[in-house]
């Protein structure tokens, strides 16, 4: 065991003394040392219940014969960070989290890890850290929150009950009293926000990948089932250590292909692209944006969850969750029979799964014809951009409009709040990419305001930034090359026409190449917005979004 390096032999007497100072007994000094990387914080709704889950995991580890040690990692709530400068830290925190997991586990020579996560980039950050270490690991995602209810409106989510409610208020649909009531009732419990947003998408895909036990991704944060899954995960990690089953045994080209196929079938967050590419990079697996593009032409969606429908994660879980998705897709979508941390293969999980086929139908019985996610190319995005197809109404699959350009999210929000955006406009928000932001901020505030104001089907939004998984509408993100790197998005002018064609996977700026060359000749050099601190370091080292925004 790795931990023998800090506890075996005469020379390790001081080390054992320090370990005993933490409360490790002489009897347990020889047990496998298991780290619990906990993202607990009382700042993030998805993480406030983790103290209880830590205890459950710890009980499971000790029951299984291990010795548990808890250490912390950062956690940013994207909802709270949304719409201001704090969002610049969200995506960069993924690499900070990976560094923390790697540092703590390697410095203390831990034998295995339970990764207690939930929100957004925290889960992929932890997986990246585990891959760097390649010691046995299992992920426990803390689960979604309960649905909100307010004055007869059921199945409220963080988006419909707050972000979009702001647009409804500004549009005169609801009064201030109703808005305040929605604010108080849309997020009624601990847990990740209720739809197939980034947190729940990554939890689901971690389960598909094989790094979590079945139903971990969808069991409610406040359920006894979640507590049992946490306990069982603590038990299981000791077995993984004893059998030396490592992340590299679970995360393979085959399991990552399953991950991509399922992300297309459940219509998850566009942040899937960024995190999948980054995980593949950490695992030294050859996955590119072209794999998403190819598979998105082969795989169709089978289920739509909020924001693409009124169904929530509660409905998804009751319909059978990820095991039901695997059951639906295993043979018809040619999923690989890859391994999972449970000891069961994908086919074994699929075979025994329950599925409510009214919600998660058999793959061949699905009424959908498009993948939930898509990659678009064109002169506006030579290296690609992404769209959540499941969040676009089918009547808007082709859209042509007139550009209105903004060099920051704040400028676009000012225009939206001032009713400067009209039907037929294409809002272009640039200099918000990984380098230009810096940090590639999510654009949930402007997209939600568009929907709330009734413009969700009448306007489009294009950005080199990214979106929350809660975004819906004709919203294209991750435009590459980004404006800060001289991408064509930097050359767009007010009044230019832009054409979006989802079926042909294209996005075009309808301006001649000669005109674009003339504009490029007068384009001013990009000046960094941040010149010191963590974000400056990030901006100087980060790759573009088409490669996962990898540092």
Short mmCIF file of C-alpha atoms in Angstrom, two decimals:
data_model
loop_
_atom_site.label_atom_id
_atom_site.label_comp_id
_atom_site.label_asym_id
_atom_site.label_seq_id
_atom_site.Cartn_x
_atom_site.Cartn_y
_atom_site.Cartn_z
CA UNK A 1 0.00 0.00 0.00
CA UNK A 2 1.13 3.54 -0.69
CA UNK A 3 0.51 4.50 2.92
CA UNK A 4 3.30 2.11 3.96
CA UNK A 5 5.61 4.95 2.90
CA UNK A 6 4.45 6.98 5.91
CA UNK A 7 3.80 4.24 8.48
CA UNK A 8 6.12 1.25 8.05
CA UNK A 9 9.58 0.79 9.58
CA UNK A 10 11.66 2.31 12.37
CA UNK A 11 12.36 5.48 10.37
CA UNK A 12 8.65 6.25 10.28
CA UNK A 13 8.31 6.50 14.07
CA UNK A 14 7.78 10.31 13.85
CA UNK A 15 5.17 9.83 11.12
CA UNK A 16 3.24 7.29 13.18
CA UNK A 17 3.41 9.62 16.16
CA UNK A 18 1.86 12.41 14.11
CA UNK A 19 -0.81 10.08 12.76
CA UNK A 20 -1.65 8.97 16.29
CA UNK A 21 -1.98 12.63 17.20
CA UNK A 22 -4.89 12.77 14.74
CA UNK A 23 -6.60 9.91 16.59
CA UNK A 24 -5.47 6.92 14.52
CA UNK A 25 -5.27 3.89 16.83
CA UNK A 26 -2.38 1.43 16.88
CA UNK A 27 -4.76 -1.22 15.58
CA UNK A 28 -5.87 0.89 12.63
CA UNK A 29 -2.41 2.15 11.68
CA UNK A 30 -2.11 -0.86 9.37
CA UNK A 31 -5.49 -0.29 7.69
CA UNK A 32 -5.75 1.22 4.19
CA UNK A 33 -5.65 5.00 4.43
CA UNK A 34 -8.62 6.44 2.56
CA UNK A 35 -9.02 10.15 1.90
CA UNK A 36 -12.45 11.74 1.73
CA UNK A 37 -12.02 14.76 -0.53
CA UNK A 38 -14.98 16.83 0.62
CA UNK A 39 -16.28 19.94 -1.10
CA UNK A 40 -18.42 20.84 1.93
CA UNK A 41 -19.22 24.51 2.36
CA UNK A 42 -22.22 26.33 3.76
CA UNK A 43 -21.95 28.79 0.84
CA UNK A 44 -23.26 26.34 -1.79
CA UNK A 45 -26.78 24.82 -1.59
CA UNK A 46 -25.60 21.68 -3.35
CA UNK A 47 -22.96 21.13 -0.67
CA UNK A 48 -24.53 22.13 2.64
CA UNK A 49 -25.61 18.56 3.38
CA UNK A 50 -22.17 17.06 2.94
CA UNK A 51 -21.29 16.96 6.64
CA UNK A 52 -23.84 14.15 7.02
CA UNK A 53 -22.57 12.37 3.89
CA UNK A 54 -18.99 12.64 5.17
CA UNK A 55 -20.09 10.73 8.27
CA UNK A 56 -21.84 8.08 6.20
CA UNK A 57 -18.79 7.60 3.97
CA UNK A 58 -16.54 7.49 7.03
CA UNK A 59 -18.75 4.83 8.64
CA UNK A 60 -18.59 2.79 5.44
CA UNK A 61 -14.81 3.04 5.25
CA UNK A 62 -14.33 1.95 8.86
CA UNK A 63 -16.91 -0.84 8.48
CA UNK A 64 -14.97 -2.06 5.46
CA UNK A 65 -11.71 -2.07 7.40
CA UNK A 66 -10.17 1.22 6.31
CA UNK A 67 -9.02 4.38 8.08
CA UNK A 68 -10.75 7.56 6.87
CA UNK A 69 -9.27 11.06 6.65
CA UNK A 70 -11.33 14.07 5.53
CA UNK A 71 -9.83 17.03 3.70
CA UNK A 72 -11.44 19.95 1.94
CA UNK A 73 -11.44 21.35 -1.58
CA UNK A 74 -12.91 24.63 -2.93
CA UNK A 75 -16.48 24.86 -4.22
CA UNK A 76 -18.02 27.73 -6.20
CA UNK A 77 -21.80 28.05 -6.56
CA UNK A 78 -22.33 29.11 -10.16
CA UNK A 79 -25.79 30.47 -9.37
CA UNK A 80 -24.44 32.82 -6.71
CA UNK A 81 -21.38 33.69 -8.83
CA UNK A 82 -23.56 34.33 -11.90
CA UNK A 83 -23.82 37.68 -13.60
CA UNK A 84 -20.82 39.47 -12.06
CA UNK A 85 -17.03 39.23 -11.85
CA UNK A 86 -17.12 36.28 -9.47
CA UNK A 87 -18.13 33.97 -12.33
CA UNK A 88 -14.64 34.39 -13.78
CA UNK A 89 -13.41 32.06 -11.03
CA UNK A 90 -15.85 29.23 -11.70
CA UNK A 91 -14.23 27.31 -14.57
CA UNK A 92 -10.66 28.06 -13.38
CA UNK A 93 -11.58 26.45 -10.05
CA UNK A 94 -11.75 23.08 -11.83
CA UNK A 95 -7.97 23.03 -12.14
CA UNK A 96 -7.53 24.36 -8.62
CA UNK A 97 -9.67 21.48 -7.32
CA UNK A 98 -7.67 18.92 -9.30
CA UNK A 99 -4.47 20.38 -7.85
CA UNK A 100 -5.88 20.17 -4.30
CA UNK A 101 -6.91 16.51 -4.66
CA UNK A 102 -3.56 15.59 -6.19
CA UNK A 103 -1.57 17.51 -3.58
CA UNK A 104 -3.33 16.19 -0.49
CA UNK A 105 -3.42 12.57 -1.61
CA UNK A 106 0.16 12.45 -2.89
CA UNK A 107 1.67 14.38 0.01
CA UNK A 108 0.09 12.02 2.54
CA UNK A 109 0.46 8.85 0.44
CA UNK A 110 -3.19 7.89 0.61
CA UNK A 111 -4.21 4.47 -0.67
CA UNK A 112 -7.60 5.50 -2.04
CA UNK A 113 -10.08 8.33 -2.35
CA UNK A 114 -13.78 8.98 -1.98
CA UNK A 115 -14.55 12.14 -3.92
CA UNK A 116 -17.53 13.91 -2.33
CA UNK A 117 -18.74 16.42 -4.88
CA UNK A 118 -21.89 17.85 -6.44
CA UNK A 119 -21.81 21.07 -8.40
CA UNK A 120 -20.60 21.93 -11.88
CA UNK A 121 -16.82 21.86 -12.35
CA UNK A 122 -16.14 20.36 -8.91
CA UNK A 123 -16.95 16.80 -10.04
CA UNK A 124 -14.73 16.88 -13.17
CA UNK A 125 -11.99 18.64 -11.19
CA UNK A 126 -11.96 15.81 -8.66
CA UNK A 127 -11.93 13.16 -11.39
CA UNK A 128 -9.00 14.90 -13.09
CA UNK A 129 -7.11 14.88 -9.78
CA UNK A 130 -7.85 11.17 -9.28
CA UNK A 131 -6.62 10.39 -12.79
CA UNK A 132 -3.34 12.18 -12.15
CA UNK A 133 -2.81 10.08 -9.03
CA UNK A 134 -4.31 6.88 -10.49
CA UNK A 135 -5.08 5.42 -7.08
CA UNK A 136 -8.42 3.67 -6.40
CA UNK A 137 -11.23 6.24 -6.25
CA UNK A 138 -15.01 6.46 -6.18
CA UNK A 139 -17.22 9.53 -6.62
CA UNK A 140 -20.20 10.38 -4.41
CA UNK A 141 -22.24 13.23 -5.86
CA UNK A 142 -24.46 14.75 -3.16
CA UNK A 143 -27.63 14.80 -5.27
CA UNK A 144 -30.31 17.19 -6.53
CA UNK A 145 -32.57 19.38 -4.39
CA UNK A 146 -36.32 18.97 -4.09
CA UNK A 147 -38.63 20.68 -6.56
CA UNK A 148 -39.93 24.10 -5.64
CA UNK A 149 -43.63 25.03 -5.30
CA UNK A 150 -45.23 28.46 -5.11
CA UNK A 151 -48.89 29.46 -5.20
CA UNK A 152 -49.96 26.51 -7.32
CA UNK A 153 -46.92 26.51 -9.58
CA UNK A 154 -45.27 23.12 -9.11
CA UNK A 155 -41.91 21.78 -10.27
CA UNK A 156 -40.25 25.15 -9.86
CA UNK A 157 -36.50 25.17 -10.33
CA UNK A 158 -33.73 27.62 -9.63
CA UNK A 159 -34.20 28.86 -13.23
CA UNK A 160 -37.97 29.04 -13.62
CA UNK A 161 -38.49 30.25 -10.05
CA UNK A 162 -35.79 32.91 -10.01
CA UNK A 163 -33.72 33.73 -13.13
CA UNK A 164 -36.63 33.53 -15.60
CA UNK A 165 -39.00 34.99 -13.01
CA UNK A 166 -37.00 38.23 -13.21
CA UNK A 167 -37.80 38.41 -16.92
CA UNK A 168 -41.50 37.68 -16.22
CA UNK A 169 -41.53 40.53 -13.70
CA UNK A 170 -39.84 42.96 -16.08
CA UNK A 171 -42.34 41.90 -18.75
CA UNK A 172 -45.27 42.68 -16.44
CA UNK A 173 -46.49 39.05 -16.14
CA UNK A 174 -46.04 38.90 -12.36
CA UNK A 175 -45.88 41.57 -9.66
CA UNK A 176 -43.11 42.16 -7.13
CA UNK A 177 -44.96 40.30 -4.36
CA UNK A 178 -45.18 37.18 -6.54
CA UNK A 179 -41.51 37.53 -7.52
CA UNK A 180 -40.48 37.59 -3.85
CA UNK A 181 -42.65 34.54 -3.15
CA UNK A 182 -40.95 32.70 -6.04
CA UNK A 183 -37.56 33.73 -4.68
CA UNK A 184 -38.38 32.19 -1.31
CA UNK A 185 -39.81 28.91 -2.63
CA UNK A 186 -37.87 27.94 -5.76
CA UNK A 187 -34.95 26.28 -3.92
CA UNK A 188 -36.54 24.45 -0.95
CA UNK A 189 -33.76 22.13 0.19
CA UNK A 190 -30.11 21.21 0.06
CA UNK A 191 -28.92 19.83 -3.26
CA UNK A 192 -27.85 20.73 -6.77
CA UNK A 193 -30.39 22.70 -8.80
CA UNK A 194 -33.31 20.60 -9.98
CA UNK A 195 -32.84 20.29 -13.75
CA UNK A 196 -30.39 18.65 -16.11
CA UNK A 197 -28.01 21.54 -15.59
CA UNK A 198 -24.23 21.15 -15.41
CA UNK A 199 -24.08 19.73 -11.87
CA UNK A 200 -26.63 17.00 -12.53
CA UNK A 201 -25.34 16.37 -16.05
CA UNK A 202 -21.84 15.71 -14.73
CA UNK A 203 -23.22 13.57 -11.89
CA UNK A 204 -25.17 11.48 -14.42
CA UNK A 205 -22.19 11.14 -16.73
CA UNK A 206 -19.88 10.21 -13.84
CA UNK A 207 -22.28 7.35 -13.16
CA UNK A 208 -22.23 6.39 -16.87
CA UNK A 209 -18.44 6.59 -16.81
CA UNK A 210 -18.47 3.99 -14.05
CA UNK A 211 -17.03 6.13 -11.25
CA UNK A 212 -20.19 6.24 -9.07
CA UNK A 213 -22.56 3.60 -7.74
CA UNK A 214 -25.95 3.22 -9.45
CA UNK A 215 -28.53 5.93 -8.73
CA UNK A 216 -25.94 8.15 -7.05
CA UNK A 217 -26.48 10.90 -9.62
CA UNK A 218 -30.25 11.21 -9.21
CA UNK A 219 -31.03 10.21 -5.61
CA UNK A 220 -32.17 13.34 -3.78
CA UNK A 221 -29.65 15.13 -1.56
CA UNK A 222 -32.04 14.85 1.38
CA UNK A 223 -33.02 11.20 0.89
CA UNK A 224 -32.08 8.20 2.99
CA UNK A 225 -31.10 6.50 -0.28
CA UNK A 226 -28.35 9.08 -0.72
CA UNK A 227 -27.06 8.32 2.79
CA UNK A 228 -27.02 4.60 2.00
CA UNK A 229 -25.17 5.20 -1.27
CA UNK A 230 -22.59 7.24 0.63
CA UNK A 231 -22.14 4.43 3.18
CA UNK A 232 -21.88 1.79 0.45
CA UNK A 233 -19.33 3.92 -1.42
CA UNK A 234 -17.20 4.03 1.75
CA UNK A 235 -17.39 0.24 1.99
CA UNK A 236 -16.63 -0.20 -1.70
CA UNK A 237 -13.51 1.99 -1.79
CA UNK A 238 -11.77 -0.36 0.65
CA UNK A 239 -12.48 -3.25 -1.72
CA UNK A 240 -11.20 -1.22 -4.67
CA UNK A 241 -7.96 -0.60 -2.75
CA UNK A 242 -7.60 -4.26 -1.83
CA UNK A 243 -8.10 -5.27 -5.47
CA UNK A 244 -6.12 -2.29 -6.84
CA UNK A 245 -8.86 -1.21 -9.24
CA UNK A 246 -7.80 2.25 -10.36
CA UNK A 247 -9.41 5.08 -12.34
CA UNK A 248 -7.42 4.04 -15.42
CA UNK A 249 -9.18 0.66 -15.25
CA UNK A 250 -12.59 2.35 -15.28
CA UNK A 251 -12.03 5.46 -17.41
CA UNK A 252 -11.18 4.13 -20.87
CA UNK A 253 -11.87 5.13 -24.47
CA UNK A 254 -14.88 2.81 -24.34
CA UNK A 255 -16.39 4.20 -21.13
CA UNK A 256 -15.78 7.77 -22.32
CA UNK A 257 -17.55 6.98 -25.60
CA UNK A 258 -20.49 5.73 -23.52
CA UNK A 259 -20.29 8.99 -21.59
CA UNK A 260 -20.53 11.07 -24.78
CA UNK A 261 -23.38 8.99 -26.21
CA UNK A 262 -25.40 9.29 -23.01
CA UNK A 263 -24.77 13.03 -22.77
CA UNK A 264 -26.27 13.36 -26.25
CA UNK A 265 -29.21 11.13 -25.29
CA UNK A 266 -30.13 12.99 -22.10
CA UNK A 267 -29.52 16.47 -23.52
CA UNK A 268 -27.15 17.60 -20.83
CA UNK A 269 -25.26 20.84 -20.35
CA UNK A 270 -22.96 22.22 -23.05
CA UNK A 271 -20.29 22.30 -20.32
CA UNK A 272 -20.12 18.54 -20.98
CA UNK A 273 -17.85 19.34 -23.91
CA UNK A 274 -15.34 21.23 -21.77
CA UNK A 275 -15.23 18.70 -18.95
CA UNK A 276 -15.20 15.56 -21.10
CA UNK A 277 -12.26 16.86 -23.12
CA UNK A 278 -10.40 17.80 -19.93
CA UNK A 279 -11.02 14.38 -18.35
CA UNK A 280 -9.86 12.67 -21.55
CA UNK A 281 -6.70 14.77 -21.51
CA UNK A 282 -5.96 13.77 -17.90
CA UNK A 283 -6.53 10.11 -18.82
CA UNK A 284 -4.37 10.34 -21.97
CA UNK A 285 -7.35 9.22 -24.05
CA UNK A 286 -7.77 10.53 -27.59
CA UNK A 287 -11.15 12.28 -27.47
CA UNK A 288 -11.73 15.45 -29.51
CA UNK A 289 -14.57 17.79 -30.41
CA UNK A 290 -14.84 15.82 -33.66
CA UNK A 291 -15.94 12.77 -31.66
CA UNK A 292 -18.85 14.78 -30.25
CA UNK A 293 -19.70 16.02 -33.73
CA UNK A 294 -19.61 12.53 -35.26
CA UNK A 295 -21.62 10.90 -32.50
CA UNK A 296 -24.17 13.74 -32.43
CA UNK A 297 -25.08 12.75 -35.99
CA UNK A 298 -25.60 9.12 -34.92
CA UNK A 299 -27.26 9.40 -31.48
CA UNK A 300 -30.70 10.88 -30.81
CA UNK A 301 -32.19 12.09 -27.57
CA UNK A 302 -34.41 9.83 -25.47
CA UNK A 303 -35.46 12.07 -22.57
CA UNK A 304 -35.79 15.80 -21.97
CA UNK A 305 -35.38 17.19 -18.47
CA UNK A 306 -35.71 20.82 -17.36
CA UNK A 307 -34.77 23.30 -18.85
CA UNK A 308 -35.81 21.43 -22.01
CA UNK A 309 -39.11 20.25 -20.48
CA UNK A 310 -41.06 20.56 -17.25
CA UNK A 311 -39.66 17.26 -15.91
CA UNK A 312 -37.12 17.56 -13.10
CA UNK A 313 -34.42 15.32 -11.65
CA UNK A 314 -37.04 14.00 -9.22
CA UNK A 315 -39.02 12.68 -12.19
CA UNK A 316 -35.85 11.34 -13.82
CA UNK A 317 -34.90 9.42 -10.67
CA UNK A 318 -38.37 7.96 -10.23
CA UNK A 319 -38.31 6.86 -13.87
CA UNK A 320 -35.17 4.81 -13.24
CA UNK A 321 -32.31 7.32 -13.54
CA UNK A 322 -29.08 6.44 -15.31
CA UNK A 323 -29.59 2.65 -15.07
CA UNK A 324 -32.81 3.15 -17.08
CA UNK A 325 -30.86 5.20 -19.65
CA UNK A 326 -28.31 2.39 -19.94
CA UNK A 327 -31.17 -0.12 -20.31
CA UNK A 328 -32.68 1.97 -23.11
CA UNK A 329 -29.41 2.49 -24.97
CA UNK A 330 -27.20 -0.54 -24.30
CA UNK A 331 -27.93 -2.58 -27.42
CA UNK A 332 -29.61 -0.10 -29.76
CA UNK A 333 -26.99 2.63 -29.31
CA UNK A 334 -24.05 0.20 -29.15
CA UNK A 335 -22.81 1.11 -25.70
CA UNK A 336 -19.63 -0.64 -24.63
CA UNK A 337 -19.82 -3.17 -21.80
CA UNK A 338 -17.33 -1.24 -19.68
CA UNK A 339 -16.47 -1.75 -16.01
CA UNK A 340 -17.77 0.31 -13.11
CA UNK A 341 -16.59 0.86 -9.54
CA UNK A 342 -19.54 -1.21 -8.32
CA UNK A 343 -18.00 -4.37 -9.76
CA UNK A 344 -20.89 -4.67 -12.22
CA UNK A 345 -20.50 -4.03 -15.93
CA UNK A 346 -22.72 -1.70 -17.95
CA UNK A 347 -24.66 -4.65 -19.39
CA UNK A 348 -25.33 -6.07 -15.92
CA UNK A 349 -26.62 -2.70 -14.67
CA UNK A 350 -28.77 -2.29 -17.79
CA UNK A 351 -30.22 -5.79 -17.55
CA UNK A 352 -31.46 -5.38 -13.98
CA UNK A 353 -32.62 -1.75 -14.30
CA UNK A 354 -36.20 -0.54 -13.88
CA UNK A 355 -37.42 1.99 -16.45
CA UNK A 356 -40.64 3.99 -16.65
CA UNK A 357 -40.85 4.00 -20.43
CA UNK A 358 -43.30 6.90 -20.40
CA UNK A 359 -40.33 9.08 -19.39
CA UNK A 360 -37.26 7.07 -20.41
CA UNK A 361 -38.45 5.04 -23.42
CA UNK A 362 -36.62 2.34 -25.30
CA UNK A 363 -34.06 3.98 -27.56
CA UNK A 364 -35.83 2.90 -30.76
CA UNK A 365 -39.18 4.16 -29.44
CA UNK A 366 -37.98 7.71 -28.75
CA UNK A 367 -39.91 10.44 -30.54
CA UNK A 368 -36.82 12.62 -30.86
CA UNK A 369 -34.66 12.68 -33.98
CA UNK A 370 -31.83 15.01 -32.93
CA UNK A 371 -29.08 14.61 -30.36
CA UNK A 372 -29.44 16.72 -27.23
CA UNK A 373 -26.17 18.52 -27.95
CA UNK A 374 -24.46 19.60 -31.15
CA UNK A 375 -21.24 21.05 -32.55
CA UNK A 376 -21.53 23.78 -35.18
CA UNK A 377 -18.85 24.97 -37.59
CA UNK A 378 -18.60 27.87 -40.02
CA UNK A 379 -16.64 31.02 -40.73
CA UNK A 380 -17.80 32.43 -37.36
CA UNK A 381 -16.44 29.36 -35.54
CA UNK A 382 -13.70 27.72 -37.61
CA UNK A 383 -12.68 25.51 -34.68
CA UNK A 384 -16.23 24.85 -33.58
CA UNK A 385 -18.90 26.04 -31.16
CA UNK A 386 -21.63 24.22 -29.24
CA UNK A 387 -25.38 24.34 -28.73
CA UNK A 388 -27.87 22.55 -26.48
CA UNK A 389 -30.22 21.32 -29.22
CA UNK A 390 -32.64 19.92 -26.65
CA UNK A 391 -33.22 23.46 -25.39
CA UNK A 392 -34.13 24.83 -28.83
CA UNK A 393 -37.69 24.70 -30.15
CA UNK A 394 -37.76 22.71 -33.41
CA UNK A 395 -39.28 25.67 -35.28
CA UNK A 396 -36.07 27.58 -34.51
CA UNK A 397 -33.61 24.99 -35.86
CA UNK A 398 -32.79 27.48 -38.62
CA UNK A 399 -32.53 31.14 -37.70
CA UNK A 400 -31.22 34.19 -39.50
CA UNK A 401 -30.92 37.52 -37.75
CA UNK A 402 -29.08 40.80 -37.35
CA UNK A 403 -26.06 41.10 -35.07
CA UNK A 404 -25.95 43.34 -32.03
CA UNK A 405 -22.46 43.17 -30.56
CA UNK A 406 -21.28 43.54 -26.96
CA UNK A 407 -17.76 43.22 -25.58
CA UNK A 408 -18.91 41.97 -22.18
CA UNK A 409 -21.85 40.24 -20.50
CA UNK A 410 -22.60 43.40 -18.51
CA UNK A 411 -23.02 45.46 -21.69
CA UNK A 412 -25.45 42.88 -23.11
CA UNK A 413 -27.44 42.79 -19.86
CA UNK A 414 -27.71 46.60 -19.89
CA UNK A 415 -29.17 46.43 -23.41
CA UNK A 416 -31.60 43.66 -22.46
CA UNK A 417 -32.80 45.46 -19.35
CA UNK A 418 -33.20 48.65 -21.39
CA UNK A 419 -35.41 46.89 -23.98
CA UNK A 420 -32.83 47.51 -26.72
CA UNK A 421 -33.03 43.92 -27.98
CA UNK A 422 -35.79 43.25 -30.49
CA UNK A 423 -37.21 40.28 -32.36
CA UNK A 424 -34.76 39.05 -35.02
CA UNK A 425 -31.62 40.20 -33.20
CA UNK A 426 -28.58 37.97 -32.72
CA UNK A 427 -26.85 39.05 -29.52
CA UNK A 428 -23.08 38.58 -29.86
CA UNK A 429 -21.21 38.60 -26.55
CA UNK A 430 -17.44 38.39 -26.99
CA UNK A 431 -14.18 38.70 -25.05
CA UNK A 432 -15.69 36.26 -22.52
CA UNK A 433 -13.71 33.16 -23.52
CA UNK A 434 -11.20 31.24 -21.36
CA UNK A 435 -8.47 33.80 -22.10
CA UNK A 436 -10.57 36.88 -22.81
CA UNK A 437 -12.92 36.65 -19.83
CA UNK A 438 -10.72 35.52 -18.31
CA UNK A 439 -12.37 32.38 -17.02
CA UNK A 440 -15.15 31.84 -19.62
CA UNK A 441 -18.14 33.09 -17.66
CA UNK A 442 -21.56 31.42 -17.93
CA UNK A 443 -24.32 33.50 -19.52
CA UNK A 444 -27.40 32.30 -17.65
CA UNK A 445 -28.52 35.81 -16.70
CA UNK A 446 -28.93 37.14 -20.29
CA UNK A 447 -30.35 33.87 -21.66
CA UNK A 448 -32.89 33.63 -18.83
CA UNK A 449 -33.86 37.26 -19.28
CA UNK A 450 -34.43 36.62 -22.99
CA UNK A 451 -36.77 33.73 -22.20
CA UNK A 452 -38.52 35.62 -19.40
CA UNK A 453 -39.16 38.56 -21.73
CA UNK A 454 -40.71 36.28 -24.34
CA UNK A 455 -37.80 36.50 -26.79
CA UNK A 456 -36.51 32.93 -26.36
CA UNK A 457 -37.75 31.87 -29.82
CA UNK A 458 -37.33 35.25 -31.48
CA UNK A 459 -33.68 36.08 -30.79
CA UNK A 460 -30.40 34.17 -30.74
CA UNK A 461 -27.32 34.61 -28.57
CA UNK A 462 -23.76 33.75 -29.63
CA UNK A 463 -20.72 33.97 -27.36
CA UNK A 464 -17.15 32.82 -26.92
CA UNK A 465 -18.13 32.39 -23.27
CA UNK A 466 -20.20 29.47 -22.02
CA UNK A 467 -23.65 28.72 -20.66
CA UNK A 468 -25.12 27.23 -17.55
CA UNK A 469 -26.75 23.88 -18.14
CA UNK A 470 -29.93 25.74 -17.23
CA UNK A 471 -29.79 27.82 -20.40
CA UNK A 472 -32.39 27.23 -23.10
CA UNK A 473 -33.16 28.91 -26.41
CA UNK A 474 -31.12 29.59 -29.55
CA UNK A 475 -27.89 29.98 -27.61
CA UNK A 476 -24.48 29.13 -29.09
CA UNK A 477 -21.36 29.11 -26.93
CA UNK A 478 -17.67 28.17 -26.87
CA UNK A 479 -17.05 29.97 -30.18
CA UNK A 480 -13.48 29.16 -31.26
CA UNK A 481 -11.19 30.89 -31.92
CA UNK A 482 -12.32 33.29 -29.22
CA UNK A 483 -12.20 37.05 -29.68
CA UNK A 484 -9.12 37.45 -27.48
CA UNK A 485 -7.25 35.16 -29.89
CA UNK A 486 -8.37 37.13 -32.93
CA UNK A 487 -11.33 34.93 -33.83
CA UNK A 488 -13.85 36.09 -36.42
CA UNK A 489 -16.31 36.79 -33.59
CA UNK A 490 -14.13 39.85 -32.85
CA UNK A 491 -14.82 41.15 -36.37
CA UNK A 492 -18.64 41.07 -36.22
CA UNK A 493 -20.26 44.50 -36.52
CA UNK A 494 -23.75 45.71 -35.65
CA UNK A 495 -26.09 45.05 -38.56
CA UNK A 496 -24.22 42.03 -39.92
CA UNK A 497 -26.43 39.07 -40.75
CA UNK A 498 -25.79 35.71 -39.08
CA UNK A 499 -27.35 32.40 -40.12
CA UNK A 500 -27.71 29.42 -37.77
CA UNK A 501 -28.59 26.02 -39.25
CA UNK A 502 -28.75 23.27 -36.63
CA UNK A 503 -29.66 20.39 -39.01
CA UNK A 504 -26.58 21.14 -41.13
CA UNK A 505 -24.52 21.96 -38.00
CA UNK A 506 -23.42 25.36 -39.29
CA UNK A 507 -23.17 28.96 -38.10
CA UNK A 508 -22.20 31.60 -40.64
CA UNK A 509 -21.44 35.29 -40.57
CA UNK A 510 -22.87 36.50 -43.90
CA UNK A 511 -20.00 38.85 -44.65
CA UNK A 512 -17.49 38.41 -47.50
CA UNK A 513 -13.96 37.21 -46.80
CA UNK A 514 -12.62 40.38 -48.39
CA UNK A 515 -14.58 42.54 -45.95
CA UNK A 516 -13.42 40.44 -43.00
CA UNK A 517 -9.79 40.89 -44.06
CA UNK A 518 -10.27 44.66 -44.17
CA UNK A 519 -11.77 44.61 -40.67
CA UNK A 520 -8.95 42.44 -39.36
CA UNK A 521 -6.40 44.98 -40.56
CA UNK A 522 -7.92 47.58 -38.23
CA UNK A 523 -8.65 45.28 -35.27
CA UNK A 524 -7.05 46.58 -32.10
CA UNK A 525 -4.79 44.17 -30.16
CA UNK A 526 -6.43 42.43 -27.21
CA UNK A 527 -5.54 43.94 -23.82
CA UNK A 528 -5.86 41.58 -20.83
CA UNK A 529 -8.63 42.51 -18.39
CA UNK A 530 -6.76 41.02 -15.42
CA UNK A 531 -2.99 41.38 -14.96
CA UNK A 532 -2.35 39.83 -11.54
CA UNK A 533 -3.49 36.98 -9.31
CA UNK A 534 -4.93 33.58 -10.10
CA UNK A 535 -6.99 34.71 -13.10
CA UNK A 536 -3.96 36.28 -14.77
CA UNK A 537 -2.05 33.03 -14.40
CA UNK A 538 -5.03 31.12 -15.74
CA UNK A 539 -5.40 33.41 -18.77
CA UNK A 540 -1.73 32.99 -19.64
CA UNK A 541 -1.83 29.18 -19.55
CA UNK A 542 -5.35 28.09 -20.59
CA UNK A 543 -6.08 26.41 -23.93
CA UNK A 544 -9.14 27.20 -26.05
CA UNK A 545 -12.60 25.77 -25.40
CA UNK A 546 -12.41 23.34 -28.33
CA UNK A 547 -9.65 21.55 -26.38
CA UNK A 548 -11.47 21.68 -23.04
CA UNK A 549 -10.03 24.93 -21.64
CA UNK A 550 -7.17 22.87 -20.21
CA UNK A 551 -4.44 24.51 -18.20
#
